[in-house]
CSV table of C-alpha atoms in Angstrom, one decimal:
chain,number,residue,atom,x,y,z
A,1,UNK,CA,80.0,223.8,68.1
A,2,UNK,CA,77.0,222.4,66.7
A,3,UNK,CA,73.7,224.6,67.8
A,4,UNK,CA,70.7,221.8,68.9
A,5,UNK,CA,67.4,222.0,68.4
A,6,UNK,CA,65.2,218.4,69.8
A,7,UNK,CA,61.4,216.7,69.8
A,8,UNK,CA,60.0,214.1,70.9
A,9,UNK,CA,60.7,213.0,67.1
A,10,UNK,CA,63.9,213.7,66.0
A,11,UNK,CA,67.0,215.7,66.9
A,12,UNK,CA,68.8,219.3,64.7
A,13,UNK,CA,72.2,220.2,65.1
A,14,UNK,CA,74.0,222.6,63.0
A,15,UNK,CA,77.0,224.7,63.0
A,16,UNK,CA,78.7,228.0,61.9
A,17,UNK,CA,80.1,227.1,59.4
A,18,UNK,CA,77.9,227.2,55.9
A,19,UNK,CA,75.3,227.0,58.6
A,20,UNK,CA,75.2,223.4,57.1
A,21,UNK,CA,73.3,220.3,58.4
A,22,UNK,CA,75.5,218.1,61.0
A,23,UNK,CA,73.0,216.0,62.0
A,24,UNK,CA,69.2,215.5,61.8
A,25,UNK,CA,68.9,211.9,63.7
A,26,UNK,CA,64.9,210.4,63.4
A,27,UNK,CA,64.3,208.9,66.5
A,28,UNK,CA,61.3,207.2,66.0
A,29,UNK,CA,64.1,204.6,63.8
A,30,UNK,CA,66.7,205.8,65.2
A,31,UNK,CA,68.7,206.6,62.4
A,32,UNK,CA,70.6,209.3,60.6
A,33,UNK,CA,69.1,211.8,58.2
A,34,UNK,CA,72.2,213.4,57.0
A,35,UNK,CA,75.2,212.6,55.1
A,36,UNK,CA,77.9,213.1,57.1
A,37,UNK,CA,80.5,214.5,54.3
A,38,UNK,CA,82.8,211.7,54.8
A,39,UNK,CA,83.4,209.9,51.4
A,40,UNK,CA,83.0,210.9,47.7
A,41,UNK,CA,82.1,214.6,48.7
A,42,UNK,CA,83.3,216.2,51.6
A,43,UNK,CA,79.6,218.5,51.2
A,44,UNK,CA,76.6,217.4,53.5
A,45,UNK,CA,74.1,220.6,53.1
A,46,UNK,CA,75.1,223.6,51.6
A,47,UNK,CA,73.7,226.9,51.1
A,48,UNK,CA,74.5,227.9,47.0
A,49,UNK,CA,74.0,231.3,46.9
A,50,UNK,CA,74.8,233.9,44.9
A,51,UNK,CA,75.4,231.8,42.1
A,52,UNK,CA,75.0,227.9,41.4
A,53,UNK,CA,77.6,225.9,40.1
A,54,UNK,CA,79.9,228.5,38.0
A,55,UNK,CA,80.1,230.2,35.0
A,56,UNK,CA,81.9,228.7,31.5
A,57,UNK,CA,84.3,230.5,31.6
A,58,UNK,CA,85.0,230.9,35.8
A,59,UNK,CA,84.3,234.6,35.6
A,60,UNK,CA,81.4,236.6,35.2
A,61,UNK,CA,80.8,240.6,34.5
A,62,UNK,CA,78.8,243.0,36.3
A,63,UNK,CA,78.3,246.9,34.7
A,64,UNK,CA,81.8,245.2,32.5
A,65,UNK,CA,84.0,244.4,35.3
A,66,UNK,CA,85.2,240.9,35.6
A,67,UNK,CA,84.0,239.0,39.4
A,68,UNK,CA,85.1,235.4,39.6
A,69,UNK,CA,83.4,233.5,42.7
A,70,UNK,CA,83.9,229.9,44.3
A,71,UNK,CA,81.9,226.9,42.5
A,72,UNK,CA,78.3,227.5,43.7
A,73,UNK,CA,78.9,230.9,45.4
A,74,UNK,CA,79.7,232.5,48.7
A,75,UNK,CA,77.0,230.7,51.3
A,76,UNK,CA,78.9,227.8,51.3
A,77,UNK,CA,82.0,228.6,52.5
A,78,UNK,CA,81.0,231.7,54.7
A,79,UNK,CA,80.9,231.1,58.3
A,80,UNK,CA,77.6,232.2,59.7
A,81,UNK,CA,76.7,233.9,63.6
A,82,UNK,CA,74.4,232.1,64.9
A,83,UNK,CA,71.3,232.0,67.4
A,84,UNK,CA,69.9,230.3,69.4
A,85,UNK,CA,66.6,230.5,70.5
A,86,UNK,CA,63.7,229.0,72.2
A,87,UNK,CA,62.0,227.0,69.1
A,88,UNK,CA,64.2,227.9,66.3
A,89,UNK,CA,68.1,228.2,65.4
A,90,UNK,CA,68.8,231.5,63.4
A,91,UNK,CA,71.8,232.1,60.7
A,92,UNK,CA,73.2,235.4,59.4
A,93,UNK,CA,75.7,235.7,56.8
A,94,UNK,CA,77.1,239.7,55.9
A,95,UNK,CA,78.5,241.2,52.7
A,96,UNK,CA,81.6,242.3,54.1
A,97,UNK,CA,85.4,243.5,52.7
A,98,UNK,CA,86.1,239.6,51.0
A,99,UNK,CA,82.5,239.4,49.3
A,100,UNK,CA,82.3,242.8,48.1
A,101,UNK,CA,85.9,241.4,46.5
A,102,UNK,CA,83.6,238.8,44.2
A,103,UNK,CA,80.6,240.1,44.2
A,104,UNK,CA,79.5,244.2,44.4
A,105,UNK,CA,76.3,244.0,46.2
A,106,UNK,CA,75.9,244.2,50.3
A,107,UNK,CA,73.2,241.8,51.6
A,108,UNK,CA,71.9,240.0,54.7
A,109,UNK,CA,71.5,236.3,53.3
A,110,UNK,CA,69.5,234.7,56.2
A,111,UNK,CA,68.1,231.2,57.9
A,112,UNK,CA,65.7,230.1,59.5
A,113,UNK,CA,65.7,226.2,61.4
A,114,UNK,CA,62.9,225.1,63.1
A,115,UNK,CA,60.8,221.6,64.0
A,116,UNK,CA,57.8,220.7,64.0
A,117,UNK,CA,56.4,216.9,64.6
A,118,UNK,CA,58.0,215.3,61.9
A,119,UNK,CA,59.3,217.8,59.6
A,120,UNK,CA,62.3,220.1,59.6
A,121,UNK,CA,61.2,223.7,58.2
A,122,UNK,CA,64.5,225.2,56.4
A,123,UNK,CA,63.3,229.3,55.7
A,124,UNK,CA,65.9,231.3,54.1
A,125,UNK,CA,65.6,235.1,54.1
A,126,UNK,CA,67.4,237.4,51.3
A,127,UNK,CA,68.4,241.3,51.7
A,128,UNK,CA,69.8,243.4,49.6
A,129,UNK,CA,71.5,246.4,51.5
A,130,UNK,CA,73.2,247.6,48.8
A,131,UNK,CA,71.9,251.2,46.2
A,132,UNK,CA,71.7,249.5,43.3
A,133,UNK,CA,69.4,246.4,41.9
A,134,UNK,CA,71.6,242.7,42.7
A,135,UNK,CA,71.5,240.1,40.9
A,136,UNK,CA,71.3,236.9,42.3
A,137,UNK,CA,70.9,233.1,42.0
A,138,UNK,CA,69.2,230.8,44.8
A,139,UNK,CA,69.8,226.7,45.3
A,140,UNK,CA,70.1,223.9,47.7
A,141,UNK,CA,72.2,220.9,48.2
A,142,UNK,CA,71.4,218.8,50.5
A,143,UNK,CA,72.9,214.9,50.9
A,144,UNK,CA,71.1,211.9,52.2
A,145,UNK,CA,72.3,209.3,53.3
A,146,UNK,CA,71.3,205.7,51.2
A,147,UNK,CA,71.4,203.1,52.4
A,148,UNK,CA,69.9,204.2,55.7
A,149,UNK,CA,70.4,200.7,57.7
A,150,UNK,CA,72.8,197.5,56.9
A,151,UNK,CA,72.1,194.9,53.8
A,152,UNK,CA,70.3,197.9,52.1
A,153,UNK,CA,71.5,198.7,48.9
A,154,UNK,CA,71.9,202.3,46.6
A,155,UNK,CA,69.9,200.2,44.0
A,156,UNK,CA,66.9,199.6,46.6
A,157,UNK,CA,65.7,203.1,47.0
A,158,UNK,CA,64.0,205.2,44.8
A,159,UNK,CA,63.1,209.4,44.2
A,160,UNK,CA,58.9,209.5,43.6
A,161,UNK,CA,58.3,212.9,42.4
A,162,UNK,CA,54.0,213.6,43.8
A,163,UNK,CA,53.0,213.7,39.4
A,164,UNK,CA,52.9,211.5,37.7
A,165,UNK,CA,54.0,213.8,34.6
A,166,UNK,CA,55.7,215.2,31.6
A,167,UNK,CA,58.7,217.2,32.6
A,168,UNK,CA,61.7,218.5,31.0
A,169,UNK,CA,65.2,216.7,31.0
A,170,UNK,CA,68.2,219.4,30.6
A,171,UNK,CA,71.1,217.8,29.0
A,172,UNK,CA,73.9,218.9,29.2
A,173,UNK,CA,77.7,218.2,28.6
A,174,UNK,CA,80.7,219.1,31.4
A,175,UNK,CA,83.1,219.3,28.5
A,176,UNK,CA,81.5,222.0,27.0
A,177,UNK,CA,81.6,220.6,23.3
A,178,UNK,CA,78.2,219.9,22.4
A,179,UNK,CA,74.9,222.1,23.8
A,180,UNK,CA,72.8,221.7,26.1
A,181,UNK,CA,69.8,219.4,24.6
A,182,UNK,CA,65.8,219.5,26.4
A,183,UNK,CA,63.7,216.0,25.8
A,184,UNK,CA,60.7,215.6,27.2
A,185,UNK,CA,60.5,212.2,30.3
A,186,UNK,CA,58.0,211.6,31.9
A,187,UNK,CA,58.2,212.2,36.0
A,188,UNK,CA,57.6,209.6,38.2
A,189,UNK,CA,59.7,207.0,40.3
A,190,UNK,CA,63.2,207.5,38.9
A,191,UNK,CA,65.3,204.0,40.9
A,192,UNK,CA,68.3,205.6,42.1
A,193,UNK,CA,71.1,204.7,39.8
A,194,UNK,CA,74.9,205.5,39.8
A,195,UNK,CA,74.8,204.7,35.6
A,196,UNK,CA,71.9,207.6,35.4
A,197,UNK,CA,74.4,209.9,36.7
A,198,UNK,CA,77.5,208.7,35.0
A,199,UNK,CA,75.7,209.2,32.2
A,200,UNK,CA,74.3,212.7,32.6
A,201,UNK,CA,76.8,214.0,35.1
A,202,UNK,CA,73.5,215.2,36.9
A,203,UNK,CA,69.9,214.7,36.5
A,204,UNK,CA,68.2,217.9,35.5
A,205,UNK,CA,64.5,218.8,35.9
A,206,UNK,CA,61.6,221.3,34.8
A,207,UNK,CA,57.9,222.2,33.9
A,208,UNK,CA,56.9,219.8,36.6
A,209,UNK,CA,54.5,220.6,38.5
A,210,UNK,CA,55.6,218.6,41.9
A,211,UNK,CA,55.8,220.6,44.5
A,212,UNK,CA,57.9,217.4,46.5
A,213,UNK,CA,59.4,213.9,46.1
A,214,UNK,CA,59.4,211.4,48.5
A,215,UNK,CA,62.5,209.5,48.7
A,216,UNK,CA,61.4,205.4,49.4
A,217,UNK,CA,62.9,201.9,50.4
A,218,UNK,CA,61.8,199.3,48.4
A,219,UNK,CA,58.1,201.3,47.6
A,220,UNK,CA,58.4,202.5,51.7
A,221,UNK,CA,58.7,205.6,52.0
A,222,UNK,CA,61.6,206.2,53.9
A,223,UNK,CA,61.7,211.0,54.0
A,224,UNK,CA,59.9,213.9,51.7
A,225,UNK,CA,61.2,217.1,50.1
A,226,UNK,CA,59.1,220.4,50.2
A,227,UNK,CA,60.0,222.4,47.5
A,228,UNK,CA,56.9,224.6,46.0
A,229,UNK,CA,58.3,226.9,44.2
A,230,UNK,CA,61.7,226.2,42.7
A,231,UNK,CA,61.8,225.7,39.5
A,232,UNK,CA,64.6,223.0,38.2
A,233,UNK,CA,65.2,220.5,39.9
A,234,UNK,CA,69.0,218.3,40.3
A,235,UNK,CA,69.4,214.8,41.0
A,236,UNK,CA,72.8,213.8,42.4
A,237,UNK,CA,75.7,211.8,43.4
A,238,UNK,CA,79.6,211.4,43.7
A,239,UNK,CA,81.7,209.7,40.7
A,240,UNK,CA,83.2,207.7,43.1
A,241,UNK,CA,80.8,205.7,45.0
A,242,UNK,CA,79.9,206.9,47.9
A,243,UNK,CA,76.1,206.7,50.5
A,244,UNK,CA,74.3,209.8,49.9
A,245,UNK,CA,71.7,211.0,47.1
A,246,UNK,CA,71.1,214.4,46.5
A,247,UNK,CA,67.9,216.5,46.0
A,248,UNK,CA,68.8,219.3,45.1
A,249,UNK,CA,65.6,222.9,44.1
A,250,UNK,CA,67.4,225.7,42.2
A,251,UNK,CA,65.6,228.4,41.2
A,252,UNK,CA,68.9,228.9,38.6
A,253,UNK,CA,71.3,226.7,37.0
A,254,UNK,CA,74.8,226.3,36.1
A,255,UNK,CA,76.5,227.4,32.7
A,256,UNK,CA,76.0,224.6,30.5
A,257,UNK,CA,77.3,226.1,27.1
A,258,UNK,CA,80.0,228.6,26.4
A,259,UNK,CA,78.9,231.7,26.6
A,260,UNK,CA,78.6,233.7,30.2
A,261,UNK,CA,76.3,236.0,29.5
A,262,UNK,CA,76.8,239.1,32.5
A,263,UNK,CA,75.3,238.2,35.6
A,264,UNK,CA,72.3,240.3,35.0
A,265,UNK,CA,71.2,237.9,31.8
A,266,UNK,CA,72.3,234.9,32.8
A,267,UNK,CA,69.1,232.3,33.1
A,268,UNK,CA,67.0,232.2,36.2
A,269,UNK,CA,69.8,235.8,37.6
A,270,UNK,CA,66.5,237.3,39.5
A,271,UNK,CA,66.9,240.4,40.6
A,272,UNK,CA,66.3,242.5,44.1
A,273,UNK,CA,65.9,246.2,44.2
A,274,UNK,CA,68.0,248.7,47.0
A,275,UNK,CA,66.8,247.8,50.1
A,276,UNK,CA,63.6,245.0,49.5
A,277,UNK,CA,64.1,241.0,50.7
A,278,UNK,CA,62.6,238.5,49.4
A,279,UNK,CA,62.1,234.5,51.3
A,280,UNK,CA,62.2,231.1,50.2
A,281,UNK,CA,61.7,227.2,52.2
A,282,UNK,CA,61.9,224.4,51.6
A,283,UNK,CA,61.2,221.8,54.3
A,284,UNK,CA,62.6,218.4,54.9
A,285,UNK,CA,59.2,216.1,56.5
A,286,UNK,CA,60.5,212.1,58.3
A,287,UNK,CA,58.1,209.1,58.3
């Protein structure tokens, strides 16, 4: 059964499975915001922990021992413990015997959802309850319905960056036959294009200053995703034409080349010391 929050502007439903949002409904405009996992991709908005994507080899090493996890880690496959408060939903996922076989660290991973007017706040807390330094990556994967209304087209939407700015695009070969390349690009407004995503597999950017992007229909803002502090941003939709766009802030990334370094030394890896905890957050704002 989903856990629910509601105010005069919107209604939220979240399930314990992966602590995923099953519905973020805009009551003002009478429209569902979130993709329902019912087309080319079966996901909806998983949290990516403790790895984003996977390694080239599908294995990784900790202290010389090999481990493996499914794509995007553990949290997206977990059933969280949910807690319904008056103005907040809290979901908790803790390490256990099964997670330790895949990732040899004890942890507590918590997601808190709250509503403030037309804005959904999603706050994460990650705690290292191990006795040694814990390496991890963290990322987001929310998918938004596009188009939102009948008689609209996918290509009529755009993603507008906070700033008109130069950034770096990571251009990678999904078959790993070529090494990753970096190219300078101008970020301003990207008109949704299946052709672009089919060509690049995923649009991945870094070195930007923007702290949010706005999903617009023919210049009319529909929603805004705030992601201050995240060093990578990915844009993706399924290669089987599907009515959604993913706006994915990341703190790391999947392997883009054939080398798989020790997990502690993968690009984007963060470290939590024993007993430490850290927080991340993002927001989805409706118009």
